[in-house]
Amino acid sequence: MKKKFMAIMTLGVMLICCALSPYLSERNFAAVGATVTDGSTGKVQGTKDNPNPEKPGDDLLKPGQHWEQYTTTSGTTGWIAIPVDPDPEPLGSVITRKYKRKDGTIYGVDKHGYYGKSDIAEKLSTTKTPTMVEFSWFLNGVMKAGVPAKAENIHHPEDAIGDWKCLVIYDPLNQEGKRAYHLGTLHMDCRKDKKAETLSPHIEWRKKLDENMENEVDESYRNWFLSYGSFTDGWYGEKDNGNMSFRMWTMDDGKQYAWGAAKFSDSDNTVVVLVR
């Protein structure tokens, strides 16, 4: 029954490209998940009636961030959460508490509640710029036939966090004549919040190829794409409550895979593919 359900979900992703809810801020310095006074994500901007808003409270910041004031072209000011100097102790690197699940697996969190990588995540995590050939398994297989029947969900977030090679395809079926391939990396952390397990993936762009996978263009200047949502047995954003959703699985080849979609500021007709 569960495999049948997953097959249906997979087909749904392929057909509708995961039409998701309104996108969050696409800024490389946004504080994803922090709710500030105007209801935005890590940002509060002045208005005509209130051109100089007060500095938000530090309790709204994530670890390693601080508020910085800025001025818009219209003359209003605002505040935005940006990272300070790199933390010498990355999230999840110093474990202060451990937990044991009913299935016997043990995971640890740091003082902020962020998970430490498992051995497999530590081994596979990579920030190397990917090439198109590394996604042939998707373009020549999964995109046409769906996720293999023998695919096993990644059941725990500590096995999925870290860095992945990432491919984003705009207009994947070229229905609008705008198909393009964007290569980069995706990093995600996981935080234990009460009983929930919350992931915070972000895409770091590297380069773009045209519809024929040619004419490379540098995209390293582009602001990161940020997301924030729940982990549910192999799924990120399963309930479509954010701007990205994908399924993560393993095979018998020692690799990890993921496939889903995201809603970007310039397109909601996309496919997101991950491998490591």
PDB file of C-alpha atoms in Angstrom:
ATOM      1  CA  MET A   1       0.000   0.000   0.000  1.00  0.00           C
ATOM      2  CA  LYS A   2       2.799   2.404   0.932  1.00  0.00           C
ATOM      3  CA  LYS A   3       4.663   1.730  -2.318  1.00  0.00           C
ATOM      4  CA  LYS A   4       1.449   2.315  -4.248  1.00  0.00           C
ATOM      5  CA  PHE A   5       0.947   5.605  -2.428  1.00  0.00           C
ATOM      6  CA  MET A   6       4.528   6.666  -3.171  1.00  0.00           C
ATOM      7  CA  ALA A   7       4.062   5.768  -6.840  1.00  0.00           C
ATOM      8  CA  ILE A   8       0.965   7.947  -7.007  1.00  0.00           C
ATOM      9  CA  MET A   9       2.794  10.802  -5.292  1.00  0.00           C
ATOM     10  CA  THR A  10       5.729  10.439  -7.680  1.00  0.00           C
ATOM     11  CA  LEU A  11       3.444  10.533 -10.722  1.00  0.00           C
ATOM     12  CA  GLY A  12       1.760  13.603  -9.291  1.00  0.00           C
ATOM     13  CA  VAL A  13       5.088  15.386  -9.005  1.00  0.00           C
ATOM     14  CA  MET A  14       5.980  14.522 -12.580  1.00  0.00           C
ATOM     15  CA  LEU A  15       2.654  15.658 -14.044  1.00  0.00           C
ATOM     16  CA  ILE A  16       2.052  18.881 -12.183  1.00  0.00           C
ATOM     17  CA  CYS A  17       5.637  19.730 -11.100  1.00  0.00           C
ATOM     18  CA  CYS A  18       4.509  20.168  -7.532  1.00  0.00           C
ATOM     19  CA  ALA A  19       2.391  23.301  -7.697  1.00  0.00           C
ATOM     20  CA  LEU A  20       3.382  24.754  -4.357  1.00  0.00           C
ATOM     21  CA  SER A  21       2.212  27.547  -2.080  1.00  0.00           C
ATOM     22  CA  PRO A  22       3.566  31.146  -2.395  1.00  0.00           C
ATOM     23  CA  TYR A  23       7.335  31.334  -2.423  1.00  0.00           C
ATOM     24  CA  LEU A  24       9.458  32.578   0.461  1.00  0.00           C
ATOM     25  CA  SER A  25      12.151  35.224   0.170  1.00  0.00           C
ATOM     26  CA  GLU A  26      14.793  34.426  -2.470  1.00  0.00           C
ATOM     27  CA  ARG A  27      17.660  36.336  -0.876  1.00  0.00           C
ATOM     28  CA  ASN A  28      21.003  34.887   0.141  1.00  0.00           C
ATOM     29  CA  PHE A  29      20.872  36.815   3.408  1.00  0.00           C
ATOM     30  CA  ALA A  30      17.276  36.097   4.445  1.00  0.00           C
ATOM     31  CA  ALA A  31      16.538  34.405   7.748  1.00  0.00           C
ATOM     32  CA  VAL A  32      14.362  31.545   6.615  1.00  0.00           C
ATOM     33  CA  GLY A  33      11.670  30.692   9.121  1.00  0.00           C
ATOM     34  CA  ALA A  34      12.023  33.799  11.282  1.00  0.00           C
ATOM     35  CA  THR A  35       8.670  35.560  11.530  1.00  0.00           C
ATOM     36  CA  VAL A  36       9.094  39.295  11.902  1.00  0.00           C
ATOM     37  CA  THR A  37       6.648  42.121  12.509  1.00  0.00           C
ATOM     38  CA  ASP A  38       5.322  42.333   8.965  1.00  0.00           C
ATOM     39  CA  GLY A  39       4.904  38.564   8.628  1.00  0.00           C
ATOM     40  CA  SER A  40       7.740  38.216   6.123  1.00  0.00           C
ATOM     41  CA  THR A  41      10.708  35.897   6.327  1.00  0.00           C
ATOM     42  CA  GLY A  42      13.716  37.414   8.060  1.00  0.00           C
ATOM     43  CA  LYS A  43      12.947  40.901   6.798  1.00  0.00           C
ATOM     44  CA  VAL A  44      10.944  43.929   7.897  1.00  0.00           C
ATOM     45  CA  GLN A  45      10.637  46.874   5.522  1.00  0.00           C
ATOM     46  CA  GLY A  46       9.389  50.385   6.096  1.00  0.00           C
ATOM     47  CA  THR A  47       6.123  51.605   4.628  1.00  0.00           C
ATOM     48  CA  LYS A  48       4.750  54.997   3.693  1.00  0.00           C
ATOM     49  CA  ASP A  49       2.971  55.188   7.051  1.00  0.00           C
ATOM     50  CA  ASN A  50       5.926  53.801   8.989  1.00  0.00           C
ATOM     51  CA  PRO A  51       9.095  54.603   6.991  1.00  0.00           C
ATOM     52  CA  ASN A  52      11.521  53.800   9.825  1.00  0.00           C
ATOM     53  CA  PRO A  53      10.441  50.618  11.630  1.00  0.00           C
ATOM     54  CA  GLU A  54      12.099  49.609  14.878  1.00  0.00           C
ATOM     55  CA  LYS A  55      14.773  46.938  14.923  1.00  0.00           C
ATOM     56  CA  PRO A  56      13.173  43.466  15.368  1.00  0.00           C
ATOM     57  CA  GLY A  57      14.009  41.443  18.456  1.00  0.00           C
ATOM     58  CA  ASP A  58      17.040  39.161  18.413  1.00  0.00           C
ATOM     59  CA  ASP A  59      14.812  36.264  19.463  1.00  0.00           C
ATOM     60  CA  LEU A  60      13.651  36.124  15.826  1.00  0.00           C
ATOM     61  CA  LEU A  61      17.159  35.428  14.549  1.00  0.00           C
ATOM     62  CA  LYS A  62      18.584  32.035  13.682  1.00  0.00           C
ATOM     63  CA  PRO A  63      21.993  31.030  15.037  1.00  0.00           C
ATOM     64  CA  GLY A  64      24.798  32.918  13.303  1.00  0.00           C
ATOM     65  CA  GLN A  65      22.672  35.876  12.162  1.00  0.00           C
ATOM     66  CA  HIS A  66      22.257  39.525  13.108  1.00  0.00           C
ATOM     67  CA  TRP A  67      19.976  42.372  12.020  1.00  0.00           C
ATOM     68  CA  GLU A  68      21.334  44.888   9.532  1.00  0.00           C
ATOM     69  CA  GLN A  69      19.570  48.111   8.539  1.00  0.00           C
ATOM     70  CA  TYR A  70      19.175  49.109   4.893  1.00  0.00           C
ATOM     71  CA  THR A  71      17.557  51.924   2.898  1.00  0.00           C
ATOM     72  CA  THR A  72      15.339  51.408  -0.148  1.00  0.00           C
ATOM     73  CA  THR A  73      15.290  53.529  -3.294  1.00  0.00           C
ATOM     74  CA  SER A  74      12.026  55.077  -2.098  1.00  0.00           C
ATOM     75  CA  GLY A  75      13.737  56.380   1.029  1.00  0.00           C
ATOM     76  CA  THR A  76      12.216  54.013   3.565  1.00  0.00           C
ATOM     77  CA  THR A  77      14.433  51.919   5.809  1.00  0.00           C
ATOM     78  CA  GLY A  78      14.189  48.347   6.947  1.00  0.00           C
ATOM     79  CA  TRP A  79      15.935  45.495   8.698  1.00  0.00           C
ATOM     80  CA  ILE A  80      17.148  42.197   7.300  1.00  0.00           C
ATOM     81  CA  ALA A  81      18.717  39.181   8.970  1.00  0.00           C
ATOM     82  CA  ILE A  82      22.135  38.322   7.530  1.00  0.00           C
ATOM     83  CA  PRO A  83      24.828  35.872   8.618  1.00  0.00           C
ATOM     84  CA  VAL A  84      27.786  37.104  10.622  1.00  0.00           C
ATOM     85  CA  ASP A  85      31.263  35.685  10.117  1.00  0.00           C
ATOM     86  CA  PRO A  86      31.272  31.925   9.494  1.00  0.00           C
ATOM     87  CA  ASP A  87      30.663  29.978  12.660  1.00  0.00           C
ATOM     88  CA  PRO A  88      33.787  28.011  13.665  1.00  0.00           C
ATOM     89  CA  GLU A  89      31.323  25.381  14.853  1.00  0.00           C
ATOM     90  CA  PRO A  90      28.890  24.709  11.962  1.00  0.00           C
ATOM     91  CA  LEU A  91      25.332  23.748  12.857  1.00  0.00           C
ATOM     92  CA  GLY A  92      25.182  20.170  14.072  1.00  0.00           C
ATOM     93  CA  SER A  93      28.960  19.802  14.435  1.00  0.00           C
ATOM     94  CA  VAL A  94      29.106  19.806  18.239  1.00  0.00           C
ATOM     95  CA  ILE A  95      26.618  17.323  19.658  1.00  0.00           C
ATOM     96  CA  THR A  96      25.278  18.145  23.112  1.00  0.00           C
ATOM     97  CA  ARG A  97      22.374  15.721  23.372  1.00  0.00           C
ATOM     98  CA  LYS A  98      21.445  12.345  21.900  1.00  0.00           C
ATOM     99  CA  TYR A  99      18.087  10.676  21.280  1.00  0.00           C
ATOM    100  CA  LYS A 100      17.035   7.105  20.552  1.00  0.00           C
ATOM    101  CA  ARG A 101      14.119   6.259  18.279  1.00  0.00           C
ATOM    102  CA  LYS A 102      11.768   3.313  18.596  1.00  0.00           C
ATOM    103  CA  ASP A 103      13.551   1.639  15.684  1.00  0.00           C
ATOM    104  CA  GLY A 104      16.815   1.745  17.652  1.00  0.00           C
ATOM    105  CA  THR A 105      18.543   4.463  15.619  1.00  0.00           C
ATOM    106  CA  ILE A 106      20.385   7.151  17.574  1.00  0.00           C
ATOM    107  CA  TYR A 107      20.861  10.766  16.505  1.00  0.00           C
ATOM    108  CA  GLY A 108      22.418  13.811  18.148  1.00  0.00           C
ATOM    109  CA  VAL A 109      21.702  17.546  18.168  1.00  0.00           C
ATOM    110  CA  ASP A 110      23.788  20.600  19.020  1.00  0.00           C
ATOM    111  CA  LYS A 111      22.916  23.289  21.565  1.00  0.00           C
ATOM    112  CA  HIS A 112      20.569  24.929  19.044  1.00  0.00           C
ATOM    113  CA  GLY A 113      18.726  21.684  18.311  1.00  0.00           C
ATOM    114  CA  TYR A 114      20.344  21.102  14.906  1.00  0.00           C
ATOM    115  CA  TYR A 115      21.069  17.506  13.899  1.00  0.00           C
ATOM    116  CA  GLY A 116      24.565  16.190  13.354  1.00  0.00           C
ATOM    117  CA  LYS A 117      25.281  14.323  10.097  1.00  0.00           C
ATOM    118  CA  SER A 118      25.175  10.552  10.133  1.00  0.00           C
ATOM    119  CA  ASP A 119      28.181   8.630   8.823  1.00  0.00           C
ATOM    120  CA  ILE A 120      26.544   8.180   5.411  1.00  0.00           C
ATOM    121  CA  ALA A 121      25.677  11.884   5.136  1.00  0.00           C
ATOM    122  CA  GLU A 122      29.216  12.827   6.137  1.00  0.00           C
ATOM    123  CA  LYS A 123      30.634  10.478   3.518  1.00  0.00           C
ATOM    124  CA  LEU A 124      28.372  11.548   0.622  1.00  0.00           C
ATOM    125  CA  SER A 125      28.075  15.290   1.294  1.00  0.00           C
ATOM    126  CA  THR A 126      29.716  17.300  -1.510  1.00  0.00           C
ATOM    127  CA  THR A 127      29.956  20.907  -2.696  1.00  0.00           C
ATOM    128  CA  LYS A 128      31.524  20.080  -6.075  1.00  0.00           C
ATOM    129  CA  THR A 129      29.901  21.713  -9.094  1.00  0.00           C
ATOM    130  CA  PRO A 130      27.885  19.016 -10.898  1.00  0.00           C
ATOM    131  CA  THR A 131      27.834  18.146 -14.599  1.00  0.00           C
ATOM    132  CA  MET A 132      24.823  17.157 -16.685  1.00  0.00           C
ATOM    133  CA  VAL A 133      26.054  13.597 -17.093  1.00  0.00           C
ATOM    134  CA  GLU A 134      25.581  13.093 -13.344  1.00  0.00           C
ATOM    135  CA  PHE A 135      21.840  13.483 -13.864  1.00  0.00           C
ATOM    136  CA  SER A 136      21.457  11.062 -16.767  1.00  0.00           C
ATOM    137  CA  TRP A 137      19.737   8.619 -14.394  1.00  0.00           C
ATOM    138  CA  PHE A 138      16.937  11.153 -14.087  1.00  0.00           C
ATOM    139  CA  LEU A 139      16.772  12.509 -17.639  1.00  0.00           C
ATOM    140  CA  ASN A 140      16.909   9.062 -19.248  1.00  0.00           C
ATOM    141  CA  GLY A 141      15.114   7.073 -16.566  1.00  0.00           C
ATOM    142  CA  VAL A 142      13.142   8.624 -13.742  1.00  0.00           C
ATOM    143  CA  MET A 143      11.763  11.506 -15.808  1.00  0.00           C
ATOM    144  CA  LYS A 144      10.268   8.996 -18.250  1.00  0.00           C
ATOM    145  CA  ALA A 145       9.388   6.045 -16.014  1.00  0.00           C
ATOM    146  CA  GLY A 146       9.220   7.432 -12.475  1.00  0.00           C
ATOM    147  CA  VAL A 147      11.161   6.423  -9.365  1.00  0.00           C
ATOM    148  CA  PRO A 148      12.381   2.789  -9.517  1.00  0.00           C
ATOM    149  CA  ALA A 149      10.234   0.304  -7.608  1.00  0.00           C
ATOM    150  CA  LYS A 150      13.221  -0.810  -5.509  1.00  0.00           C
ATOM    151  CA  ALA A 151      13.958   2.728  -4.304  1.00  0.00           C
ATOM    152  CA  GLU A 152      14.103   2.924  -0.493  1.00  0.00           C
ATOM    153  CA  ASN A 153      13.096   6.135   1.228  1.00  0.00           C
ATOM    154  CA  ILE A 154      15.672   7.963   3.329  1.00  0.00           C
ATOM    155  CA  HIS A 155      13.902   7.467   6.630  1.00  0.00           C
ATOM    156  CA  HIS A 156      15.829   9.823   8.926  1.00  0.00           C
ATOM    157  CA  PRO A 157      16.935  13.438   8.362  1.00  0.00           C
ATOM    158  CA  GLU A 158      20.458  12.960   9.738  1.00  0.00           C
ATOM    159  CA  ASP A 159      21.063  10.730   6.688  1.00  0.00           C
ATOM    160  CA  ALA A 160      19.926  13.477   4.263  1.00  0.00           C
ATOM    161  CA  ILE A 161      21.436  16.695   5.624  1.00  0.00           C
ATOM    162  CA  GLY A 162      24.590  18.272   4.260  1.00  0.00           C
ATOM    163  CA  ASP A 163      25.371  19.080   0.613  1.00  0.00           C
ATOM    164  CA  TRP A 164      23.977  17.641  -2.624  1.00  0.00           C
ATOM    165  CA  LYS A 165      24.634  18.194  -6.321  1.00  0.00           C
ATOM    166  CA  CYS A 166      21.590  19.944  -7.745  1.00  0.00           C
ATOM    167  CA  LEU A 167      19.897  20.357 -11.127  1.00  0.00           C
ATOM    168  CA  VAL A 168      16.918  22.669 -11.632  1.00  0.00           C
ATOM    169  CA  ILE A 169      15.040  22.437 -14.926  1.00  0.00           C
ATOM    170  CA  TYR A 170      12.833  25.354 -15.883  1.00  0.00           C
ATOM    171  CA  ASP A 171       9.878  24.475 -18.143  1.00  0.00           C
ATOM    172  CA  PRO A 172      10.946  20.791 -18.231  1.00  0.00           C
ATOM    173  CA  LEU A 173       8.554  19.779 -21.032  1.00  0.00           C
ATOM    174  CA  ASN A 174       9.333  22.992 -22.942  1.00  0.00           C
ATOM    175  CA  GLN A 175       5.635  23.830 -23.074  1.00  0.00           C
ATOM    176  CA  GLU A 176       6.432  27.539 -22.925  1.00  0.00           C
ATOM    177  CA  GLY A 177       9.599  27.373 -25.007  1.00  0.00           C
ATOM    178  CA  LYS A 178      11.646  28.411 -21.955  1.00  0.00           C
ATOM    179  CA  ARG A 179      13.421  25.193 -20.989  1.00  0.00           C
ATOM    180  CA  ALA A 180      16.795  25.752 -19.331  1.00  0.00           C
ATOM    181  CA  TYR A 181      19.092  23.732 -17.074  1.00  0.00           C
ATOM    182  CA  HIS A 182      20.545  25.288 -13.917  1.00  0.00           C
ATOM    183  CA  LEU A 183      23.350  23.490 -12.085  1.00  0.00           C
ATOM    184  CA  GLY A 184      24.427  24.134  -8.514  1.00  0.00           C
ATOM    185  CA  THR A 185      24.505  22.634  -5.044  1.00  0.00           C
ATOM    186  CA  LEU A 186      21.899  22.319  -2.332  1.00  0.00           C
ATOM    187  CA  HIS A 187      22.705  22.452   1.374  1.00  0.00           C
ATOM    188  CA  MET A 188      20.286  21.613   4.142  1.00  0.00           C
ATOM    189  CA  ASP A 189      20.308  21.450   7.905  1.00  0.00           C
ATOM    190  CA  CYS A 190      17.675  19.901  10.153  1.00  0.00           C
ATOM    191  CA  ARG A 191      16.411  21.217  13.457  1.00  0.00           C
ATOM    192  CA  LYS A 192      14.450  19.370  16.120  1.00  0.00           C
ATOM    193  CA  ASP A 193      11.486  21.596  16.996  1.00  0.00           C
ATOM    194  CA  LYS A 194       9.272  20.037  19.648  1.00  0.00           C
ATOM    195  CA  LYS A 195       8.163  16.819  17.916  1.00  0.00           C
ATOM    196  CA  ALA A 196       8.734  18.076  14.369  1.00  0.00           C
ATOM    197  CA  GLU A 197      11.854  17.673  12.228  1.00  0.00           C
ATOM    198  CA  THR A 198      12.388  20.810  10.161  1.00  0.00           C
ATOM    199  CA  LEU A 199      14.722  21.078   7.171  1.00  0.00           C
ATOM    200  CA  SER A 200      16.109  24.332   5.784  1.00  0.00           C
ATOM    201  CA  PRO A 201      17.494  23.602   2.285  1.00  0.00           C
ATOM    202  CA  HIS A 202      18.973  26.306   0.076  1.00  0.00           C
ATOM    203  CA  ILE A 203      20.262  26.215  -3.494  1.00  0.00           C
ATOM    204  CA  GLU A 204      23.576  27.829  -4.404  1.00  0.00           C
ATOM    205  CA  TRP A 205      23.655  28.483  -8.150  1.00  0.00           C
ATOM    206  CA  ARG A 206      26.720  27.758 -10.311  1.00  0.00           C
ATOM    207  CA  LYS A 207      25.870  27.781 -14.035  1.00  0.00           C
ATOM    208  CA  LYS A 208      23.056  27.691 -16.596  1.00  0.00           C
ATOM    209  CA  LEU A 209      22.702  25.779 -19.887  1.00  0.00           C
ATOM    210  CA  ASP A 210      20.166  26.430 -22.644  1.00  0.00           C
ATOM    211  CA  GLU A 211      17.419  24.036 -23.779  1.00  0.00           C
ATOM    212  CA  ASN A 212      19.994  22.013 -25.732  1.00  0.00           C
ATOM    213  CA  MET A 213      22.291  21.749 -22.692  1.00  0.00           C
ATOM    214  CA  GLU A 214      24.748  24.123 -24.376  1.00  0.00           C
ATOM    215  CA  ASN A 215      25.984  27.738 -24.102  1.00  0.00           C
ATOM    216  CA  GLU A 216      27.093  27.760 -20.465  1.00  0.00           C
ATOM    217  CA  VAL A 217      26.435  30.945 -18.482  1.00  0.00           C
ATOM    218  CA  ASP A 218      27.877  31.709 -15.035  1.00  0.00           C
ATOM    219  CA  GLU A 219      25.225  32.035 -12.297  1.00  0.00           C
ATOM    220  CA  SER A 220      27.441  32.192  -9.231  1.00  0.00           C
ATOM    221  CA  TYR A 221      26.338  35.811  -8.738  1.00  0.00           C
ATOM    222  CA  ARG A 222      22.716  34.757  -8.266  1.00  0.00           C
ATOM    223  CA  ASN A 223      21.157  34.945  -4.796  1.00  0.00           C
ATOM    224  CA  TRP A 224      20.541  31.650  -3.065  1.00  0.00           C
ATOM    225  CA  PHE A 225      17.093  30.102  -3.212  1.00  0.00           C
ATOM    226  CA  LEU A 226      15.909  29.439   0.342  1.00  0.00           C
ATOM    227  CA  SER A 227      13.317  27.064   1.682  1.00  0.00           C
ATOM    228  CA  TYR A 228      11.985  25.826   5.016  1.00  0.00           C
ATOM    229  CA  GLY A 229       9.676  22.921   5.792  1.00  0.00           C
ATOM    230  CA  SER A 230       9.097  19.563   7.403  1.00  0.00           C
ATOM    231  CA  PHE A 231      10.765  16.187   6.941  1.00  0.00           C
ATOM    232  CA  THR A 232       8.426  13.190   6.683  1.00  0.00           C
ATOM    233  CA  ASP A 233       9.943   9.741   6.014  1.00  0.00           C
ATOM    234  CA  GLY A 234      11.787  10.438   2.782  1.00  0.00           C
ATOM    235  CA  TRP A 235       9.893  13.599   1.905  1.00  0.00           C
ATOM    236  CA  TYR A 236      10.637  17.265   2.256  1.00  0.00           C
ATOM    237  CA  GLY A 237       7.572  19.509   2.065  1.00  0.00           C
ATOM    238  CA  GLU A 238       5.220  16.548   1.535  1.00  0.00           C
ATOM    239  CA  LYS A 239       2.172  18.613   2.493  1.00  0.00           C
ATOM    240  CA  ASP A 240       3.045  21.391   0.027  1.00  0.00           C
ATOM    241  CA  ASN A 241       3.350  23.949   2.820  1.00  0.00           C
ATOM    242  CA  GLY A 242       6.332  25.779   1.359  1.00  0.00           C
ATOM    243  CA  ASN A 243       8.124  26.726  -1.832  1.00  0.00           C
ATOM    244  CA  MET A 244       9.825  23.374  -2.465  1.00  0.00           C
ATOM    245  CA  SER A 245       8.955  19.685  -2.262  1.00  0.00           C
ATOM    246  CA  PHE A 246      10.977  16.570  -3.063  1.00  0.00           C
ATOM    247  CA  ARG A 247      11.307  12.874  -2.289  1.00  0.00           C
ATOM    248  CA  MET A 248      14.654  11.446  -1.155  1.00  0.00           C
ATOM    249  CA  TRP A 249      15.659   7.817  -1.622  1.00  0.00           C
ATOM    250  CA  THR A 250      18.555   5.356  -1.810  1.00  0.00           C
ATOM    251  CA  MET A 251      19.313   2.408  -4.053  1.00  0.00           C
ATOM    252  CA  ASP A 252      21.752  -0.493  -3.746  1.00  0.00           C
ATOM    253  CA  ASP A 253      24.566   1.522  -5.353  1.00  0.00           C
ATOM    254  CA  GLY A 254      25.650   3.547  -2.302  1.00  0.00           C
ATOM    255  CA  LYS A 255      24.229   6.817  -3.667  1.00  0.00           C
ATOM    256  CA  GLN A 256      21.345   9.051  -2.623  1.00  0.00           C
ATOM    257  CA  TYR A 257      18.786  10.638  -4.925  1.00  0.00           C
ATOM    258  CA  ALA A 258      15.973  13.177  -4.753  1.00  0.00           C
ATOM    259  CA  TRP A 259      13.346  14.545  -7.123  1.00  0.00           C
ATOM    260  CA  GLY A 260      10.662  17.157  -6.804  1.00  0.00           C
ATOM    261  CA  ALA A 261       9.956  20.770  -7.696  1.00  0.00           C
ATOM    262  CA  ALA A 262      10.184  24.323  -6.431  1.00  0.00           C
ATOM    263  CA  LYS A 263       8.357  27.585  -6.945  1.00  0.00           C
ATOM    264  CA  PHE A 264      10.770  30.349  -7.883  1.00  0.00           C
ATOM    265  CA  SER A 265      10.037  34.045  -8.180  1.00  0.00           C
ATOM    266  CA  ASP A 266      10.272  33.792 -11.976  1.00  0.00           C
ATOM    267  CA  SER A 267       8.688  30.357 -12.524  1.00  0.00           C
ATOM    268  CA  ASP A 268       6.584  27.708 -10.808  1.00  0.00           C
ATOM    269  CA  ASN A 269       7.025  25.221 -13.657  1.00  0.00           C
ATOM    270  CA  THR A 270      10.233  23.537 -12.542  1.00  0.00           C
ATOM    271  CA  VAL A 271      11.827  20.236 -11.643  1.00  0.00           C
ATOM    272  CA  VAL A 272      14.475  19.897  -8.921  1.00  0.00           C
ATOM    273  CA  VAL A 273      16.841  16.914  -8.993  1.00  0.00           C
ATOM    274  CA  LEU A 274      19.465  16.017  -6.391  1.00  0.00           C
ATOM    275  CA  VAL A 275      22.176  13.387  -6.259  1.00  0.00           C
ATOM    276  CA  ARG A 276      25.234  12.559  -4.174  1.00  0.00           C
TER     277      ARG A 276
END
